[in-house]
PDB file of C-alpha atoms and ligand atoms in Angstrom:
ATOM      1  CA  MET A   1      25.031  64.512  39.308  1.00  0.00           C
ATOM      2  CA  LYS A   2      25.925  68.160  39.599  1.00  0.00           C
ATOM      3  CA  LEU A   3      28.603  69.568  37.285  1.00  0.00           C
ATOM      4  CA  THR A   4      30.533  72.767  37.941  1.00  0.00           C
ATOM      5  CA  TYR A   5      32.666  74.265  35.198  1.00  0.00           C
ATOM      6  CA  TYR A   6      35.890  76.002  36.225  1.00  0.00           C
ATOM      7  CA  GLY A   7      36.997  77.144  32.791  1.00  0.00           C
ATOM      8  CA  HIS A   8      39.087  75.525  30.040  1.00  0.00           C
ATOM      9  CA  SER A   9      38.539  71.738  30.409  1.00  0.00           C
ATOM     10  CA  CYS A  10      38.042  71.648  34.165  1.00  0.00           C
ATOM     11  CA  ILE A  11      34.803  70.140  35.440  1.00  0.00           C
ATOM     12  CA  LEU A  12      33.958  69.168  39.002  1.00  0.00           C
ATOM     13  CA  ALA A  13      31.335  66.435  39.272  1.00  0.00           C
ATOM     14  CA  GLU A  14      29.518  65.629  42.493  1.00  0.00           C
ATOM     15  CA  ALA A  15      26.835  63.178  43.549  1.00  0.00           C
ATOM     16  CA  GLU A  16      25.808  61.554  46.799  1.00  0.00           C
ATOM     17  CA  GLY A  17      28.509  63.347  48.768  1.00  0.00           C
ATOM     18  CA  LYS A  18      31.395  62.395  46.478  1.00  0.00           C
ATOM     19  CA  ARG A  19      33.327  64.960  44.461  1.00  0.00           C
ATOM     20  CA  VAL A  20      35.671  64.368  41.535  1.00  0.00           C
ATOM     21  CA  ILE A  21      37.530  66.994  39.524  1.00  0.00           C
ATOM     22  CA  ILE A  22      38.732  66.552  35.941  1.00  0.00           C
ATOM     23  CA  ASP A  23      41.714  68.475  34.511  1.00  0.00           C
ATOM     24  CA  PRO A  24      42.117  71.102  37.261  1.00  0.00           C
ATOM     25  CA  PHE A  25      43.943  73.862  35.406  1.00  0.00           C
ATOM     26  CA  LEU A  26      43.163  76.760  37.749  1.00  0.00           C
ATOM     27  CA  SER A  27      46.096  78.908  38.847  1.00  0.00           C
ATOM     28  CA  GLY A  28      47.385  79.198  35.271  1.00  0.00           C
ATOM     29  CA  ASN A  29      43.959  79.941  33.794  1.00  0.00           C
ATOM     30  CA  PRO A  30      43.112  83.643  33.502  1.00  0.00           C
ATOM     31  CA  ASN A  31      39.373  82.746  33.417  1.00  0.00           C
ATOM     32  CA  ALA A  32      39.257  80.488  36.483  1.00  0.00           C
ATOM     33  CA  ASN A  33      37.535  82.005  39.477  1.00  0.00           C
ATOM     34  CA  VAL A  34      38.431  79.419  42.087  1.00  0.00           C
ATOM     35  CA  ARG A  35      41.823  78.832  43.678  1.00  0.00           C
ATOM     36  CA  PRO A  36      43.296  75.321  43.896  1.00  0.00           C
ATOM     37  CA  GLU A  37      43.347  75.502  47.702  1.00  0.00           C
ATOM     38  CA  GLU A  38      39.548  75.947  47.715  1.00  0.00           C
ATOM     39  CA  ILE A  39      38.930  72.653  45.892  1.00  0.00           C
ATOM     40  CA  ARG A  40      37.584  69.788  48.041  1.00  0.00           C
ATOM     41  CA  VAL A  41      37.544  66.476  46.205  1.00  0.00           C
ATOM     42  CA  ASP A  42      37.813  62.701  46.572  1.00  0.00           C
ATOM     43  CA  ALA A  43      39.846  62.223  43.365  1.00  0.00           C
ATOM     44  CA  VAL A  44      41.507  64.055  40.501  1.00  0.00           C
ATOM     45  CA  LEU A  45      41.049  62.618  36.995  1.00  0.00           C
ATOM     46  CA  LEU A  46      43.356  63.609  34.151  1.00  0.00           C
ATOM     47  CA  THR A  47      42.695  63.242  30.435  1.00  0.00           C
ATOM     48  CA  HIS A  48      46.366  63.814  29.545  1.00  0.00           C
ATOM     49  CA  GLY A  49      49.589  65.416  30.671  1.00  0.00           C
ATOM     50  CA  HIS A  50      49.564  68.840  29.009  1.00  0.00           C
ATOM     51  CA  ASP A  51      49.914  71.627  31.530  1.00  0.00           C
ATOM     52  CA  ASP A  52      46.509  73.128  30.688  1.00  0.00           C
ATOM     53  CA  HIS A  53      45.045  69.854  32.084  1.00  0.00           C
ATOM     54  CA  LEU A  54      47.580  68.642  34.670  1.00  0.00           C
ATOM     55  CA  GLY A  55      47.451  72.183  36.051  1.00  0.00           C
ATOM     56  CA  ASP A  56      47.180  72.213  39.850  1.00  0.00           C
ATOM     57  CA  THR A  57      46.685  68.448  40.193  1.00  0.00           C
ATOM     58  CA  ILE A  58      49.596  67.810  42.547  1.00  0.00           C
ATOM     59  CA  GLU A  59      48.662  70.593  44.958  1.00  0.00           C
ATOM     60  CA  ILE A  60      44.989  69.532  44.987  1.00  0.00           C
ATOM     61  CA  ALA A  61      45.764  65.825  45.477  1.00  0.00           C
ATOM     62  CA  LYS A  62      48.179  66.583  48.327  1.00  0.00           C
ATOM     63  CA  LYS A  63      45.800  68.982  50.051  1.00  0.00           C
ATOM     64  CA  ASN A  64      42.870  66.542  49.822  1.00  0.00           C
ATOM     65  CA  ASN A  65      44.984  63.432  50.415  1.00  0.00           C
ATOM     66  CA  CYS A  66      43.187  61.908  47.427  1.00  0.00           C
ATOM     67  CA  PRO A  67      44.332  59.838  44.457  1.00  0.00           C
ATOM     68  CA  VAL A  68      45.124  61.010  40.957  1.00  0.00           C
ATOM     69  CA  ILE A  69      43.520  58.646  38.462  1.00  0.00           C
ATOM     70  CA  ALA A  70      45.181  58.734  35.062  1.00  0.00           C
ATOM     71  CA  THR A  71      46.795  56.659  32.334  1.00  0.00           C
ATOM     72  CA  PHE A  72      49.802  54.645  33.424  1.00  0.00           C
ATOM     73  CA  GLU A  73      52.726  56.942  32.605  1.00  0.00           C
ATOM     74  CA  LEU A  74      50.950  60.095  33.726  1.00  0.00           C
ATOM     75  CA  ALA A  75      49.959  58.416  36.993  1.00  0.00           C
ATOM     76  CA  GLY A  76      53.616  57.377  37.426  1.00  0.00           C
ATOM     77  CA  TYR A  77      54.720  60.989  36.977  1.00  0.00           C
ATOM     78  CA  CYS A  78      52.204  62.151  39.603  1.00  0.00           C
ATOM     79  CA  GLN A  79      53.332  59.417  41.998  1.00  0.00           C
ATOM     80  CA  ARG A  80      56.902  60.699  41.693  1.00  0.00           C
ATOM     81  CA  GLN A  81      55.585  64.120  42.748  1.00  0.00           C
ATOM     82  CA  GLY A  82      54.432  62.517  46.011  1.00  0.00           C
ATOM     83  CA  VAL A  83      50.718  61.823  45.549  1.00  0.00           C
ATOM     84  CA  GLN A  84      48.637  58.640  45.629  1.00  0.00           C
ATOM     85  CA  VAL A  85      47.654  57.358  42.230  1.00  0.00           C
ATOM     86  CA  GLN A  86      45.506  54.808  40.471  1.00  0.00           C
ATOM     87  CA  PRO A  87      47.125  53.982  37.130  1.00  0.00           C
ATOM     88  CA  MET A  88      44.674  52.901  34.441  1.00  0.00           C
ATOM     89  CA  ASN A  89      44.652  52.858  30.652  1.00  0.00           C
ATOM     90  CA  THR A  90      42.466  53.091  27.570  1.00  0.00           C
ATOM     91  CA  GLY A  91      39.480  50.743  27.664  1.00  0.00           C
ATOM     92  CA  GLY A  92      39.887  50.071  31.376  1.00  0.00           C
ATOM     93  CA  ALA A  93      37.109  50.681  33.880  1.00  0.00           C
ATOM     94  CA  ARG A  94      37.068  50.622  37.670  1.00  0.00           C
ATOM     95  CA  ASP A  95      34.557  51.222  40.414  1.00  0.00           C
ATOM     96  CA  PHE A  96      35.745  53.606  43.104  1.00  0.00           C
ATOM     97  CA  ASP A  97      33.868  54.563  46.273  1.00  0.00           C
ATOM     98  CA  GLY A  98      30.904  56.491  44.852  1.00  0.00           C
ATOM     99  CA  PHE A  99      31.933  56.731  41.201  1.00  0.00           C
ATOM    100  CA  ARG A 100      33.003  54.670  38.208  1.00  0.00           C
ATOM    101  CA  VAL A 101      35.640  55.631  35.652  1.00  0.00           C
ATOM    102  CA  LYS A 102      36.123  54.183  32.162  1.00  0.00           C
ATOM    103  CA  TRP A 103      38.783  55.421  29.785  1.00  0.00           C
ATOM    104  CA  THR A 104      38.105  55.954  26.098  1.00  0.00           C
ATOM    105  CA  GLN A 105      40.372  56.798  23.218  1.00  0.00           C
ATOM    106  CA  ALA A 106      41.242  60.366  22.364  1.00  0.00           C
ATOM    107  CA  PHE A 107      43.364  61.463  19.416  1.00  0.00           C
ATOM    108  CA  HIS A 108      45.863  64.062  20.559  1.00  0.00           C
ATOM    109  CA  SER A 109      49.335  64.044  22.141  1.00  0.00           C
ATOM    110  CA  SER A 110      50.282  63.826  25.785  1.00  0.00           C
ATOM    111  CA  SER A 111      53.492  64.966  27.419  1.00  0.00           C
ATOM    112  CA  ILE A 112      54.869  66.978  30.293  1.00  0.00           C
ATOM    113  CA  GLN A 113      57.351  69.720  29.566  1.00  0.00           C
ATOM    114  CA  VAL A 114      60.345  69.664  31.897  1.00  0.00           C
ATOM    115  CA  GLY A 115      62.838  72.350  30.907  1.00  0.00           C
ATOM    116  CA  GLU A 116      63.402  71.901  27.197  1.00  0.00           C
ATOM    117  CA  GLN A 117      62.388  68.239  27.216  1.00  0.00           C
ATOM    118  CA  PHE A 118      59.000  66.628  26.779  1.00  0.00           C
ATOM    119  CA  LEU A 119      58.385  63.648  29.053  1.00  0.00           C
ATOM    120  CA  TYR A 120      56.167  60.956  27.541  1.00  0.00           C
ATOM    121  CA  ALA A 121      52.877  60.955  29.457  1.00  0.00           C
ATOM    122  CA  GLY A 122      51.172  57.898  27.943  1.00  0.00           C
ATOM    123  CA  PRO A 123      48.202  58.034  25.586  1.00  0.00           C
ATOM    124  CA  PRO A 124      45.688  60.876  25.846  1.00  0.00           C
ATOM    125  CA  ALA A 125      42.222  59.772  26.917  1.00  0.00           C
ATOM    126  CA  GLY A 126      38.580  60.571  27.210  1.00  0.00           C
ATOM    127  CA  ILE A 127      36.683  59.745  30.391  1.00  0.00           C
ATOM    128  CA  LEU A 128      33.307  58.161  31.062  1.00  0.00           C
ATOM    129  CA  LEU A 129      32.535  59.145  34.648  1.00  0.00           C
ATOM    130  CA  THR A 130      29.430  57.647  36.260  1.00  0.00           C
ATOM    131  CA  MET A 131      28.129  59.014  39.565  1.00  0.00           C
ATOM    132  CA  GLY A 132      24.673  59.074  41.081  1.00  0.00           C
ATOM    133  CA  GLY A 133      23.308  57.065  38.149  1.00  0.00           C
ATOM    134  CA  LYS A 134      24.403  59.619  35.515  1.00  0.00           C
ATOM    135  CA  THR A 135      27.287  59.493  33.073  1.00  0.00           C
ATOM    136  CA  LEU A 136      29.496  62.347  31.951  1.00  0.00           C
ATOM    137  CA  TYR A 137      31.654  61.837  28.885  1.00  0.00           C
ATOM    138  CA  HIS A 138      34.633  64.189  29.003  1.00  0.00           C
ATOM    139  CA  ALA A 139      36.257  63.916  25.587  1.00  0.00           C
ATOM    140  CA  GLY A 140      39.605  65.354  26.712  1.00  0.00           C
ATOM    141  CA  ASP A 141      41.582  67.018  23.951  1.00  0.00           C
ATOM    142  CA  THR A 142      40.751  65.207  20.751  1.00  0.00           C
ATOM    143  CA  CYS A 143      39.830  65.447  17.125  1.00  0.00           C
ATOM    144  CA  LEU A 144      36.528  64.091  15.923  1.00  0.00           C
ATOM    145  CA  PHE A 145      36.759  60.324  15.409  1.00  0.00           C
ATOM    146  CA  GLY A 146      34.284  57.819  14.027  1.00  0.00           C
ATOM    147  CA  ASP A 147      34.174  55.647  17.126  1.00  0.00           C
ATOM    148  CA  MET A 148      32.405  58.460  18.985  1.00  0.00           C
ATOM    149  CA  LYS A 149      29.335  56.956  17.276  1.00  0.00           C
ATOM    150  CA  TRP A 150      30.107  53.687  18.975  1.00  0.00           C
ATOM    151  CA  ILE A 151      30.720  55.397  22.337  1.00  0.00           C
ATOM    152  CA  GLY A 152      27.280  56.978  21.922  1.00  0.00           C
ATOM    153  CA  GLU A 153      25.686  53.636  21.038  1.00  0.00           C
ATOM    154  CA  ARG A 154      27.245  51.705  23.900  1.00  0.00           C
ATOM    155  CA  ASN A 155      26.708  54.242  26.671  1.00  0.00           C
ATOM    156  CA  ARG A 156      23.854  56.405  27.807  1.00  0.00           C
ATOM    157  CA  ILE A 157      25.631  59.745  27.950  1.00  0.00           C
ATOM    158  CA  ASP A 158      23.821  62.238  30.133  1.00  0.00           C
ATOM    159  CA  ALA A 159      26.308  65.027  29.444  1.00  0.00           C
ATOM    160  CA  ALA A 160      29.214  65.400  27.054  1.00  0.00           C
ATOM    161  CA  ALA A 161      32.013  67.926  27.609  1.00  0.00           C
ATOM    162  CA  LEU A 162      33.393  68.563  24.130  1.00  0.00           C
ATOM    163  CA  PRO A 163      36.293  70.786  23.114  1.00  0.00           C
ATOM    164  CA  ILE A 164      35.321  73.452  20.596  1.00  0.00           C
ATOM    165  CA  GLY A 165      38.435  75.664  20.622  1.00  0.00           C
ATOM    166  CA  ASP A 166      39.923  74.394  17.346  1.00  0.00           C
ATOM    167  CA  ASN A 167      43.669  74.691  16.627  1.00  0.00           C
ATOM    168  CA  TYR A 168      44.680  72.030  19.214  1.00  0.00           C
ATOM    169  CA  THR A 169      41.410  70.046  19.243  1.00  0.00           C
ATOM    170  CA  MET A 170      38.090  69.777  17.424  1.00  0.00           C
ATOM    171  CA  GLY A 171      36.549  73.053  16.394  1.00  0.00           C
ATOM    172  CA  PRO A 172      32.827  73.838  16.593  1.00  0.00           C
ATOM    173  CA  GLU A 173      31.909  72.165  13.298  1.00  0.00           C
ATOM    174  CA  ASP A 174      33.432  68.818  14.238  1.00  0.00           C
ATOM    175  CA  ALA A 175      32.183  69.131  17.823  1.00  0.00           C
ATOM    176  CA  LEU A 176      28.655  69.477  16.432  1.00  0.00           C
ATOM    177  CA  THR A 177      29.074  66.178  14.582  1.00  0.00           C
ATOM    178  CA  ALA A 178      30.506  64.626  17.763  1.00  0.00           C
ATOM    179  CA  ALA A 179      27.458  65.819  19.690  1.00  0.00           C
ATOM    180  CA  GLU A 180      25.143  64.137  17.143  1.00  0.00           C
ATOM    181  CA  TRP A 181      27.076  60.874  17.219  1.00  0.00           C
ATOM    182  CA  LEU A 182      27.324  60.724  21.011  1.00  0.00           C
ATOM    183  CA  LYS A 183      23.577  61.256  21.454  1.00  0.00           C
ATOM    184  CA  ALA A 184      24.342  63.166  24.633  1.00  0.00           C
ATOM    185  CA  LYS A 185      21.369  64.588  26.506  1.00  0.00           C
ATOM    186  CA  VAL A 186      23.285  67.823  26.994  1.00  0.00           C
ATOM    187  CA  VAL A 187      26.524  69.156  25.562  1.00  0.00           C
ATOM    188  CA  ILE A 188      28.888  71.425  27.491  1.00  0.00           C
ATOM    189  CA  PRO A 189      31.488  73.156  25.306  1.00  0.00           C
ATOM    190  CA  VAL A 190      34.999  73.275  26.804  1.00  0.00           C
ATOM    191  CA  HIS A 191      38.578  74.169  25.813  1.00  0.00           C
ATOM    192  CA  TYR A 192      37.812  77.580  24.317  1.00  0.00           C
ATOM    193  CA  ASN A 193      38.443  81.280  25.058  1.00  0.00           C
ATOM    194  CA  THR A 194      41.272  80.575  27.502  1.00  0.00           C
ATOM    195  CA  PHE A 195      43.874  81.837  25.028  1.00  0.00           C
ATOM    196  CA  PRO A 196      43.530  83.916  21.822  1.00  0.00           C
ATOM    197  CA  LEU A 197      44.305  80.839  19.657  1.00  0.00           C
ATOM    198  CA  ILE A 198      41.173  79.038  20.861  1.00  0.00           C
ATOM    199  CA  ARG A 199      38.725  81.927  20.836  1.00  0.00           C
ATOM    200  CA  GLN A 200      35.219  80.724  19.850  1.00  0.00           C
ATOM    201  CA  ASP A 201      31.616  81.852  20.019  1.00  0.00           C
ATOM    202  CA  ALA A 202      30.035  79.277  22.351  1.00  0.00           C
ATOM    203  CA  ASP A 203      26.571  80.801  21.923  1.00  0.00           C
ATOM    204  CA  ALA A 204      26.789  80.283  18.147  1.00  0.00           C
ATOM    205  CA  PHE A 205      27.854  76.681  18.798  1.00  0.00           C
ATOM    206  CA  ALA A 206      24.913  76.252  21.161  1.00  0.00           C
ATOM    207  CA  ARG A 207      22.508  77.613  18.519  1.00  0.00           C
ATOM    208  CA  ALA A 208      23.935  75.188  15.927  1.00  0.00           C
ATOM    209  CA  CYS A 209      23.347  72.339  18.398  1.00  0.00           C
ATOM    210  CA  GLU A 210      19.788  73.493  19.128  1.00  0.00           C
ATOM    211  CA  GLU A 211      19.064  73.544  15.364  1.00  0.00           C
ATOM    212  CA  LYS A 212      19.910  69.837  15.339  1.00  0.00           C
ATOM    213  CA  GLY A 213      17.732  69.228  18.383  1.00  0.00           C
ATOM    214  CA  ILE A 214      20.680  68.866  20.751  1.00  0.00           C
ATOM    215  CA  ARG A 215      20.612  70.668  24.075  1.00  0.00           C
ATOM    216  CA  CYS A 216      23.786  72.662  24.642  1.00  0.00           C
ATOM    217  CA  VAL A 217      24.600  74.674  27.750  1.00  0.00           C
ATOM    218  CA  PRO A 218      27.707  76.873  27.618  1.00  0.00           C
ATOM    219  CA  LEU A 219      28.686  77.405  31.268  1.00  0.00           C
ATOM    220  CA  ARG A 220      30.682  80.390  32.474  1.00  0.00           C
ATOM    221  CA  PRO A 221      33.463  79.582  34.925  1.00  0.00           C
ATOM    222  CA  GLY A 222      31.869  78.892  38.310  1.00  0.00           C
ATOM    223  CA  GLU A 223      28.454  78.023  36.871  1.00  0.00           C
ATOM    224  CA  ASN A 224      26.899  74.633  37.421  1.00  0.00           C
ATOM    225  CA  LEU A 225      24.391  72.301  35.881  1.00  0.00           C
ATOM    226  CA  ASP A 226      22.271  69.616  37.518  1.00  0.00           C
ATOM    227  CA  LEU A 227      21.744  66.516  35.418  1.00  0.00           C
TER     228      LEU A 227
HETATM  229 NI1   NI B   1      46.308  68.954  25.201  1.00  0.00          NI
HETATM  230 MN1   MN B   2      44.545  71.271  26.081  1.00  0.00          MN
END
């Protein structure tokens, strides 16, 4: 499995000719160096409805004629925007052509802002994405929670994308504990430095991981990692 980071929480995973993108927030992200129209994928996965995750989903799904896979209400919203969807929900797993998705809990909120209203977007989620025999755990936006231990015990996690930005999600200290509990072979910090409120030193986080014997690879937008 090859992972490419596009900034914020956006990761493109590919294996055996299949490509899946998670949380494609590109045109609104000052750090993204790829345009939505350049993305070629077989599916879009969404951890939750906030616009720094939903991002360019509709445009990408339409352009690629591919499904959006998300929790029930968020999938329903995307369907109303004219794209194909696969509604799922926490705890559910499904095999797709070339990849498997399982949804985990995440502790956060999830909504879509329309004018001055917030539309309910279902529960926020984490994603276990298996492709080419490797599993990526994308934690979504979440706090640290004790069942990450259990997620680490029940799954062989080859890579974990963990938010470190603080303020809206876990900060580096809690993400370090998450990394220990998940027993991930490599940790990729996400959800930082996009906005001033989530500024973090990813290299310091990586050093803290290394001190605990955990491999951590901060990727710059556009960089990739082979698992
Ligand atoms: Ni969020
Ligand atoms: Mn977010």
